Short mmCIF file of C-alpha atoms and ligand atoms in Angstrom, two decimals:
data_model
loop_
_atom_site.label_atom_id
_atom_site.label_comp_id
_atom_site.label_asym_id
_atom_site.label_seq_id
_atom_site.Cartn_x
_atom_site.Cartn_y
_atom_site.Cartn_z
CA MET W 30 0.00 0.00 0.00
CA ASN W 31 1.52 3.34 -0.94
CA LYS W 32 1.85 6.17 1.55
CA SER W 33 -1.23 8.14 0.54
CA LEU W 34 -3.42 5.01 0.52
CA LYS W 35 -2.18 4.15 4.00
CA HIS W 36 -2.97 7.68 5.11
CA LEU W 37 -6.46 7.46 3.66
CA SER W 38 -7.24 4.09 5.21
CA ARG W 39 -6.04 5.26 8.63
CA ASN W 40 -8.39 8.22 8.40
CA LEU W 41 -11.32 6.15 7.20
CA LEU W 42 -10.86 3.51 9.85
CA HIS W 43 -10.20 5.71 12.82
CA GLY W 44 -11.74 9.03 11.90
CA VAL W 45 -8.57 10.89 12.61
CA LEU W 46 -9.29 14.53 12.02
CA GLU W 47 -6.01 16.14 12.76
CA THR W 48 -4.22 14.90 9.66
CA LEU W 49 -6.56 16.72 7.26
CA TRP W 50 -4.88 19.38 5.12
CA ILE W 51 -7.22 22.11 6.43
CA TRP W 52 -5.28 22.31 9.69
CA ARG W 53 -2.25 23.48 7.78
CA ASP W 54 -4.13 26.77 7.47
CA GLU W 55 -2.73 28.15 10.70
CA ARG W 56 -5.47 30.73 11.04
CA VAL W 57 -8.14 28.02 10.98
CA ALA W 58 -6.17 25.80 13.35
CA ALA W 59 -5.60 28.68 15.78
CA ARG W 60 -9.34 29.33 16.18
CA LEU W 61 -10.49 25.72 16.44
CA GLY W 62 -7.92 24.21 18.77
CA TRP W 63 -10.27 23.29 21.60
CA TYR W 64 -12.77 21.65 19.27
CA LEU W 65 -10.07 19.61 17.55
CA ALA W 66 -8.66 18.44 20.87
CA VAL W 67 -12.09 17.23 22.04
CA ALA W 68 -13.02 15.72 18.68
CA THR W 69 -9.81 13.69 18.67
CA ASN W 70 -10.29 12.71 22.31
CA ARG W 71 -7.26 14.54 23.65
CA MET W 72 -9.39 16.83 25.86
CA PRO W 73 -12.73 16.26 27.61
CA ALA W 74 -15.83 18.02 26.26
CA LYS W 75 -17.02 20.96 28.33
CA TYR W 76 -20.07 19.05 29.58
CA LEU W 77 -17.77 16.60 31.39
CA ILE W 78 -16.20 19.51 33.27
CA CYS W 79 -19.62 21.05 33.86
CA ARG W 80 -20.78 17.86 35.57
CA ARG W 81 -17.85 18.21 37.97
CA THR W 82 -18.42 21.87 38.81
CA PRO W 83 -20.18 22.12 42.19
CA VAL W 84 -23.04 24.51 42.92
CA ASP W 85 -24.11 25.78 46.28
CA VAL W 86 -27.88 26.19 46.01
CA GLU W 87 -31.04 24.15 46.54
CA LEU W 88 -32.57 23.37 43.17
CA ASP W 89 -36.05 24.30 44.43
CA ALA W 90 -34.88 27.85 45.22
CA GLY W 91 -36.31 30.89 43.42
CA GLU W 92 -35.17 31.57 39.88
CA ASP W 93 -33.15 34.67 40.79
CA GLU W 94 -31.26 32.67 43.39
CA LEU W 95 -30.60 29.91 40.85
CA TRP W 96 -29.19 32.45 38.39
CA SER W 97 -26.91 33.92 41.07
CA ALA W 98 -25.62 30.44 41.84
CA HIS W 99 -25.17 29.80 38.12
CA ARG W 100 -23.04 32.91 37.72
CA GLU W 101 -20.86 31.93 40.67
CA ALA W 102 -20.45 28.38 39.41
CA ALA W 103 -19.64 29.67 35.92
CA LYS W 104 -16.60 31.46 37.40
CA VAL W 105 -15.45 28.20 39.01
CA PHE W 106 -16.00 26.42 35.70
CA GLU W 107 -13.87 28.99 33.89
CA GLU W 108 -10.93 28.41 36.22
CA THR W 109 -11.26 24.65 36.01
CA PHE W 110 -11.64 24.76 32.26
CA GLY W 111 -8.46 26.84 31.96
CA ALA W 112 -6.54 24.38 34.14
CA VAL W 113 -7.79 21.37 32.17
CA ARG W 114 -7.06 23.05 28.86
CA SER W 115 -3.52 23.93 29.88
CA GLY W 116 -2.88 20.38 31.11
CA GLU W 117 -2.44 21.41 34.77
CA LEU W 118 -5.47 19.39 35.82
CA ARG W 119 -6.85 16.03 34.70
CA LEU W 120 -10.55 15.27 34.61
CA ARG W 121 -10.04 12.32 36.95
CA GLU W 122 -8.76 14.69 39.63
CA LEU W 123 -12.17 16.35 39.80
CA GLN W 124 -14.86 14.86 42.05
CA ARG W 125 -18.48 14.49 40.94
CA PRO W 126 -20.34 16.81 43.36
CA ALA W 127 -23.78 16.12 44.87
CA LYS W 128 -25.16 19.04 42.82
CA SER W 129 -23.39 20.27 39.73
CA LEU W 130 -23.54 23.16 37.32
CA MET W 131 -25.03 20.66 34.86
CA ASP W 132 -27.91 19.89 37.26
CA LEU W 133 -28.45 23.61 37.76
CA LYS W 134 -28.63 24.24 34.01
CA VAL W 135 -31.26 21.51 33.63
CA GLU W 136 -33.34 23.14 36.36
CA LEU W 137 -32.93 26.64 34.93
CA VAL W 138 -34.02 25.71 31.41
CA LYS W 139 -37.13 24.04 32.86
CA ARG W 140 -37.91 27.29 34.67
CA MET W 141 -37.26 29.34 31.52
CA LEU W 142 -39.70 27.13 29.61
CA ARG W 143 -42.50 28.26 31.94
CA HIS W 144 -42.13 31.87 30.76
CA CYS W 145 -40.23 31.18 27.58
CA ASN W 146 -37.32 33.52 27.03
CA PHE W 147 -35.10 31.15 25.09
CA CYS W 148 -34.81 33.62 22.24
CA ARG W 149 -35.07 37.32 21.45
CA TRP W 150 -38.82 37.14 20.86
CA ASN W 151 -39.11 36.78 24.64
CA CYS W 152 -42.67 35.50 24.23
CA ARG W 153 -43.06 34.81 27.99
CA VAL W 154 -45.58 32.02 27.28
CA ASP W 155 -45.78 28.96 29.51
CA ARG W 156 -44.70 26.23 27.12
CA GLY W 157 -45.11 23.64 29.87
CA GLU W 158 -48.85 24.25 29.78
CA GLY W 159 -48.90 24.67 26.01
CA ALA W 160 -52.18 26.62 26.12
CA LYS W 161 -50.47 29.62 24.53
CA ARG W 162 -47.67 29.38 22.03
CA GLY W 163 -44.97 31.80 21.02
CA THR W 164 -43.51 32.63 17.64
CA CYS W 165 -41.93 29.18 17.28
CA MET W 166 -45.38 27.59 17.85
CA LEU W 167 -43.90 24.95 20.16
CA ASP W 168 -45.07 23.64 23.50
CA LYS W 169 -42.68 21.57 25.59
CA VAL W 170 -42.46 18.70 23.08
CA SER W 171 -39.39 18.43 20.86
CA ARG W 172 -39.39 16.64 17.53
CA VAL W 173 -36.48 15.48 15.40
CA SER W 174 -36.92 15.16 11.67
CA THR W 175 -33.75 13.21 10.97
CA TYR W 176 -30.23 12.52 12.29
CA PHE W 177 -27.19 11.13 10.48
CA HIS W 178 -23.51 11.47 9.61
CA HIS W 179 -23.56 14.75 7.66
CA LEU W 180 -20.89 14.72 4.97
CA GLY W 181 -21.65 18.16 3.56
CA GLU W 182 -20.53 20.47 6.37
CA GLU W 183 -17.26 22.41 6.38
CA LEU W 184 -14.19 20.18 6.26
CA PRO W 185 -13.06 20.63 9.91
CA ILE W 186 -16.60 19.72 10.93
CA ARG W 187 -17.47 16.86 8.59
CA GLY W 188 -13.95 15.35 8.62
CA LEU W 189 -14.07 11.88 7.12
CA ARG W 190 -16.75 10.26 9.24
CA GLY W 191 -19.24 13.09 9.18
CA SER W 192 -20.77 15.54 11.58
CA GLY W 193 -23.37 13.88 13.84
CA THR W 194 -26.20 16.16 12.83
CA ILE W 195 -29.60 16.23 14.52
CA PHE W 196 -32.34 18.22 12.79
CA PHE W 197 -35.02 19.62 15.10
CA THR W 198 -38.32 20.92 13.77
CA SER W 199 -39.68 24.50 13.79
CA CYS W 200 -37.86 27.81 13.93
CA ASN W 201 -38.03 31.22 15.55
CA MET W 202 -37.32 33.06 12.29
CA ARG W 203 -39.45 33.20 9.16
CA CYS W 204 -36.98 33.22 6.28
CA GLY W 205 -39.09 33.18 3.12
CA PHE W 206 -36.26 31.38 1.27
CA CYS W 207 -35.52 28.74 3.95
CA GLN W 208 -33.52 25.85 2.53
CA ASN W 209 -34.85 23.51 5.25
CA GLY W 210 -38.42 24.74 4.93
CA ASP W 211 -39.96 21.27 5.21
CA ILE W 212 -38.93 21.11 8.87
CA SER W 213 -38.55 24.76 9.87
CA LYS W 214 -42.05 25.65 8.78
CA ASP W 215 -43.74 22.46 9.96
CA LYS W 216 -43.25 21.93 13.68
CA ASP W 217 -44.85 18.47 13.50
CA ASN W 218 -42.69 17.12 10.67
CA GLY W 219 -40.61 14.87 12.91
CA MET W 220 -40.75 12.25 15.63
CA VAL W 221 -41.14 13.07 19.29
CA VAL W 222 -37.95 12.78 21.33
CA ASP W 223 -37.50 13.15 25.06
CA PRO W 224 -34.11 13.96 26.59
CA ALA W 225 -33.19 10.29 27.06
CA LEU W 226 -33.92 9.43 23.41
CA LEU W 227 -31.97 12.45 22.27
CA ALA W 228 -29.01 11.41 24.44
CA MET W 229 -29.19 7.95 22.81
CA MET W 230 -29.04 9.53 19.34
CA MET W 231 -26.00 11.54 20.37
CA TRP W 232 -24.36 8.44 21.85
CA GLU W 233 -24.95 6.43 18.69
CA LEU W 234 -23.54 9.13 16.41
CA ARG W 235 -20.39 9.53 18.45
CA VAL W 236 -19.84 5.80 18.93
CA GLU W 237 -20.09 5.48 15.13
CA GLY W 238 -17.26 7.96 14.80
CA CYS W 239 -18.93 11.32 14.14
CA HIS W 240 -16.51 14.10 14.95
CA ASN W 241 -19.09 16.19 16.79
CA ILE W 242 -22.76 16.39 17.80
CA ASN W 243 -24.23 19.05 15.50
CA LEU W 244 -27.48 20.52 16.86
CA VAL W 245 -29.47 22.26 14.13
CA GLY W 246 -32.96 22.68 12.68
CA GLY W 247 -34.97 24.69 12.08
CA GLU W 248 -33.29 26.10 15.14
CA PRO W 249 -31.93 24.31 18.22
CA THR W 250 -32.44 27.27 20.59
CA ILE W 251 -36.18 26.69 20.76
CA HIS W 252 -35.48 23.14 22.03
CA LEU W 253 -33.06 24.27 24.71
CA HIS W 254 -34.79 22.41 27.56
CA THR W 255 -34.68 19.04 25.77
CA ILE W 256 -31.11 19.49 24.56
CA VAL W 257 -29.61 20.57 27.88
CA GLU W 258 -31.23 17.66 29.71
CA ALA W 259 -30.05 15.27 26.99
CA ILE W 260 -26.47 16.51 27.41
CA SER W 261 -26.79 15.91 31.15
CA LEU W 262 -27.65 12.26 30.35
CA LEU W 263 -25.13 11.80 27.56
CA GLY W 264 -23.19 8.56 28.01
CA SER W 265 -25.37 7.27 30.83
CA VAL W 266 -28.15 6.02 28.54
CA GLN W 267 -27.71 3.69 25.61
CA PRO W 268 -30.43 2.53 23.25
CA SER W 269 -32.08 -0.88 23.70
CA ARG W 270 -33.14 -2.82 20.59
CA ASP W 271 -36.68 -1.39 20.90
CA LYS W 272 -35.38 2.15 21.12
CA LEU W 273 -33.14 1.60 18.11
CA VAL W 274 -36.15 0.49 16.07
CA TYR W 275 -37.79 3.82 16.91
CA LEU W 276 -34.64 5.90 16.42
CA TRP W 277 -33.67 4.34 13.13
CA MET W 278 -36.90 5.55 11.53
CA MET W 279 -35.19 8.96 11.69
CA LYS W 280 -31.71 7.77 10.63
CA PRO W 281 -31.27 7.30 6.88
CA ASP W 282 -27.73 5.92 7.33
CA ALA W 283 -28.61 3.38 10.03
CA LEU W 284 -26.29 0.34 9.78
CA SER W 285 -24.01 2.19 7.33
CA TRP W 286 -21.28 2.98 9.86
CA ARG W 287 -19.49 0.52 12.10
CA ARG W 288 -18.88 1.39 15.71
CA LEU W 289 -15.40 2.46 16.75
CA GLU W 290 -13.22 1.04 19.48
CA PRO W 291 -14.16 2.54 22.89
CA ALA W 292 -10.74 4.17 23.21
CA GLN W 293 -11.75 6.46 20.37
CA TYR W 294 -14.82 7.93 22.04
CA LEU W 295 -14.28 7.41 25.77
CA TYR W 296 -12.28 9.93 27.77
CA GLU W 297 -11.21 8.51 31.11
CA GLY W 298 -14.10 6.05 30.81
CA GLU W 299 -16.85 8.51 29.81
CA LEU W 300 -18.40 9.29 26.45
CA ASN W 301 -16.64 12.30 25.03
CA ALA W 302 -18.25 14.30 22.19
CA PRO W 303 -17.77 17.92 21.15
CA ILE W 304 -21.09 19.78 21.20
CA LEU W 305 -21.63 21.98 18.14
CA TRP W 306 -24.31 24.72 18.18
CA ASN W 307 -25.50 25.34 14.61
CA SER W 308 -27.77 28.34 15.02
CA ASN W 309 -29.29 31.54 13.67
CA MET W 310 -27.99 33.20 16.89
CA PHE W 311 -31.32 34.88 17.60
CA MET W 312 -31.17 33.72 21.20
CA SER W 313 -31.52 35.52 24.51
CA LEU W 314 -28.61 36.41 26.78
CA GLU W 315 -29.84 33.83 29.29
CA THR W 316 -29.65 31.12 26.64
CA LEU W 317 -26.09 32.15 25.81
CA GLU W 318 -25.18 31.86 29.49
CA ILE W 319 -26.66 28.36 29.65
CA LEU W 320 -24.77 27.26 26.54
CA ARG W 321 -21.38 28.73 27.40
CA GLU W 322 -20.24 25.79 29.52
CA LEU W 323 -21.73 23.18 27.17
CA VAL W 324 -20.81 24.18 23.63
CA ASP W 325 -17.35 23.27 22.32
CA ILE W 326 -17.74 24.83 18.88
CA TRP W 327 -20.22 27.36 17.48
CA LEU W 328 -21.44 27.38 13.89
CA PRO W 329 -23.49 30.59 13.71
CA ASP W 330 -25.31 31.99 10.70
CA PHE W 331 -24.91 35.69 10.04
CA LYS W 332 -27.36 36.42 7.22
CA PHE W 333 -28.65 39.96 7.11
CA GLY W 334 -26.85 43.29 7.14
CA SER W 335 -29.81 45.30 8.44
CA ASN W 336 -33.14 44.98 10.17
CA ALA W 337 -34.80 46.25 7.00
CA CYS W 338 -33.56 43.13 5.17
CA SER W 339 -34.34 40.75 8.04
CA ILE W 340 -37.88 42.09 8.32
CA LYS W 341 -38.43 41.98 4.59
CA LEU W 342 -36.95 38.52 3.97
CA ALA W 343 -37.43 36.78 7.34
CA ARG W 344 -40.15 38.71 9.15
CA THR W 345 -37.70 39.08 12.04
CA PRO W 346 -37.23 42.38 13.89
CA TRP W 347 -34.25 43.22 16.14
CA TYR W 348 -32.05 40.96 13.99
CA TRP W 349 -28.95 43.10 13.59
CA GLU W 350 -28.51 44.17 17.20
CA THR W 351 -29.30 40.70 18.57
CA VAL W 352 -27.20 38.60 16.23
CA SER W 353 -24.19 40.95 16.16
CA ARG W 354 -24.31 41.18 19.97
CA ASN W 355 -24.38 37.40 20.33
CA HIS W 356 -21.51 36.89 17.91
CA LYS W 357 -19.43 39.43 19.80
CA ILE W 358 -20.17 37.83 23.14
CA ILE W 359 -19.03 34.37 22.11
CA TYR W 360 -15.96 35.86 20.45
CA ASP W 361 -15.05 37.79 23.60
CA TRP W 362 -15.45 34.56 25.56
CA GLY W 363 -12.73 33.07 23.34
CA GLU W 364 -14.98 30.36 21.91
CA ASP W 365 -14.18 28.20 18.87
CA ILE W 366 -16.33 29.56 16.02
CA VAL W 367 -16.90 29.16 12.29
CA ILE W 368 -19.31 31.78 10.91
CA ARG W 369 -21.54 31.07 7.93
CA HIS W 370 -22.72 33.78 5.58
CA LEU W 371 -24.99 32.88 2.66
CA VAL W 372 -24.56 35.18 -0.33
CA MET W 373 -28.02 36.10 -1.62
CA PRO W 374 -28.93 37.64 -4.99
CA ASN W 375 -29.35 41.40 -4.91
CA HIS W 376 -28.11 41.48 -1.29
CA VAL W 377 -24.35 41.68 -1.75
CA GLU W 378 -24.12 45.39 -0.96
CA CYS W 379 -26.66 45.59 1.87
CA CYS W 380 -26.04 42.21 3.53
CA THR W 381 -22.83 40.45 2.43
CA LYS W 382 -20.61 43.53 2.58
CA ARG W 383 -22.09 44.84 5.81
CA VAL W 384 -21.84 41.47 7.57
CA LEU W 385 -18.29 40.80 6.38
CA SER W 386 -17.20 44.33 7.33
CA TRP W 387 -18.65 43.87 10.80
CA ILE W 388 -16.81 40.56 11.20
CA SER W 389 -13.61 42.23 10.05
CA ASP W 390 -14.04 45.03 12.58
CA ASN W 391 -15.10 42.84 15.51
CA MET W 392 -13.80 39.29 15.15
CA PRO W 393 -11.27 39.41 12.30
CA ASP W 394 -9.52 36.11 13.01
CA VAL W 395 -12.64 33.93 12.98
CA PRO W 396 -13.00 31.57 9.99
CA VAL W 397 -15.93 32.53 7.76
CA ASN W 398 -17.66 30.33 5.24
CA VAL W 399 -18.82 32.68 2.48
CA MET W 400 -21.38 30.33 0.96
CA ASP W 401 -22.27 30.29 -2.72
CA GLN W 402 -25.03 27.67 -2.64
CA TYR W 403 -28.11 29.87 -2.28
CA HIS W 404 -31.01 28.68 -4.40
CA PRO W 405 -34.57 29.98 -4.30
CA ASP W 406 -36.71 27.80 -2.07
CA CYS W 407 -40.03 27.93 -0.21
CA PHE W 408 -41.84 31.22 -0.88
CA ALA W 409 -38.93 32.51 -2.98
CA ASP W 410 -39.08 29.66 -5.49
CA PRO W 411 -40.88 30.85 -8.62
CA LEU W 412 -41.59 27.23 -9.59
CA SER W 413 -43.35 26.49 -6.30
CA PRO W 414 -47.11 26.87 -5.80
CA ASP W 415 -46.18 28.70 -2.56
CA TYR W 416 -44.22 31.37 -4.45
CA ASP W 417 -44.85 34.88 -3.15
CA PRO W 418 -43.82 37.71 -5.50
CA LYS W 419 -42.71 39.80 -2.55
CA TYR W 420 -39.55 37.63 -2.61
CA SER W 421 -38.95 38.29 -6.32
CA GLU W 422 -35.57 39.95 -5.66
CA ILE W 423 -34.21 36.67 -4.27
CA ALA W 424 -36.07 34.35 -6.67
CA ARG W 425 -32.92 33.30 -8.52
CA ARG W 426 -29.45 31.99 -7.78
CA PRO W 427 -26.69 34.57 -7.22
CA THR W 428 -24.77 35.37 -10.38
CA ARG W 429 -21.13 34.39 -10.77
CA GLU W 430 -20.26 38.08 -10.53
CA GLU W 431 -22.13 38.44 -7.22
CA ILE W 432 -20.24 35.48 -5.75
CA LEU W 433 -16.90 36.71 -7.03
CA GLU W 434 -17.59 40.18 -5.64
CA ALA W 435 -18.30 38.63 -2.24
CA TYR W 436 -14.99 36.72 -2.39
CA ARG W 437 -13.08 39.80 -3.56
CA PHE W 438 -14.53 41.84 -0.73
CA ALA W 439 -13.69 39.18 1.87
CA ARG W 440 -10.16 39.00 0.50
CA ARG W 441 -9.76 42.78 0.66
CA LEU W 442 -10.81 42.68 4.30
CA GLY W 443 -8.23 39.97 5.00
CA LEU W 444 -10.83 37.55 6.37
CA VAL W 445 -10.05 33.91 7.08
CA PHE W 446 -12.38 32.46 4.48
CA GLU W 447 -10.63 30.84 1.56
CA SER W 448 -9.76 27.40 2.87
CA ILE W 449 -13.17 27.06 4.58
CA SER W 450 -15.24 28.43 1.69
CA LEU W 451 -13.49 27.14 -1.40
CA GLU W 452 -12.40 23.64 -0.46
CA LYS W 453 -15.34 21.95 -2.13
CA SER W 454 -14.58 23.46 -5.51
CA VAL W 455 -14.24 20.75 -8.11
CA PHE W 456 -11.73 22.95 -9.94
CA GLY W 457 -9.14 22.73 -7.22
CA LEU W 458 -9.40 26.14 -5.66
CA ARG W 459 -7.85 24.60 -2.57
CA PRO W 460 -5.16 26.99 -1.34
S1 SF4 U 5 -38.31 29.88 21.90
FE1 SF4 U 5 -38.43 32.03 21.31
S2 SF4 U 5 -40.12 32.07 19.82
FE2 SF4 U 5 -40.35 30.16 20.98
S3 SF4 U 5 -41.73 30.68 22.67
FE3 SF4 U 5 -39.62 30.91 23.40
S4 SF4 U 5 -39.14 33.07 23.15
FE4 SF4 U 5 -40.93 32.59 21.85
#
């Protein structure tokens, strides 16, 4: 076997991420170091540290008291995380406390659900009762449309064994051109999952070698309560045969991937999986606080350059201030991030250039995927019976000139985008 064949077979068999050429782009590698270390099982995922961070509060205390305790415990987490990351401390040196930051997060998201403030809409409806619904139209039930090894994500994320992607239904935005409209616009287009079932899905994906657990939709934020509780159970529940029969109705690649050796997904005896938050970033500050100690890599969308465009194309007010604020917060926290920006026809000047300029001014070293794959869909698709002429300006693909102008602009700004954005080109645009 020649050297490159050996290299390929090692990657295919063991899912080794770190040998991919993309890491030779030092600017990509510099921003995704934590994620890569967890994905390759050299560091424990944040949730494993979170479970070992003690909290000093009764979980039946008032919500304000719980938030105070959360903020105190988050400081302890930060110190511990720094020590683990630098190698000063091993996970095994940390005790499992009677009550942990993980337990507190599960309790807090249940409280938030009773006056839902998961996202910027701040609907304040009691989703536990379900009598009134907010913009996302959800009660407390979460549904998953499908889950599988996603081989179409960015190279650091899909690697060679795929990104373990879980698609939740419904959304808190109303993009008229949504490319996942079948699930984002139909909250019931999926199967009901409780936290234990969701944890089993995550377990299965990681044991089969997925490099991360990719939570997406629709939008994951609106399922925060189910997801946080599932992460608290991750590794402690495994699917029985009956459960697999149910789960595999959602998994198109069931039986396509063999399971890895435990050494490749266990860290000091516990399931270790990087958590990836694949989101429109229209979440509340409280949701960001909950996620900070759970998410190992963020994959945020930054679509619109103004509220005028977000209202016109997605019926979403407060977009610019909310989404730019949330991006800046996670950047200032030092998180691992890859930003996605979808180039849309007739929106290069007002959206692409404004978004890329903002990134350049505020988080210039973060990798950006400047995406060229927009196609008219849902209400923007002139061939669909649902077509609405108010989306006529985006009822076509971007022209070659629009895409090239977006790339030229990103290059002028010095953004980290080429290796992430161009690697799928069949014409070898790989740097
Ligand atoms: S998740 Fe957002 S849209 Fe849904 S009810 Fe809560 S605040 Fe409203």
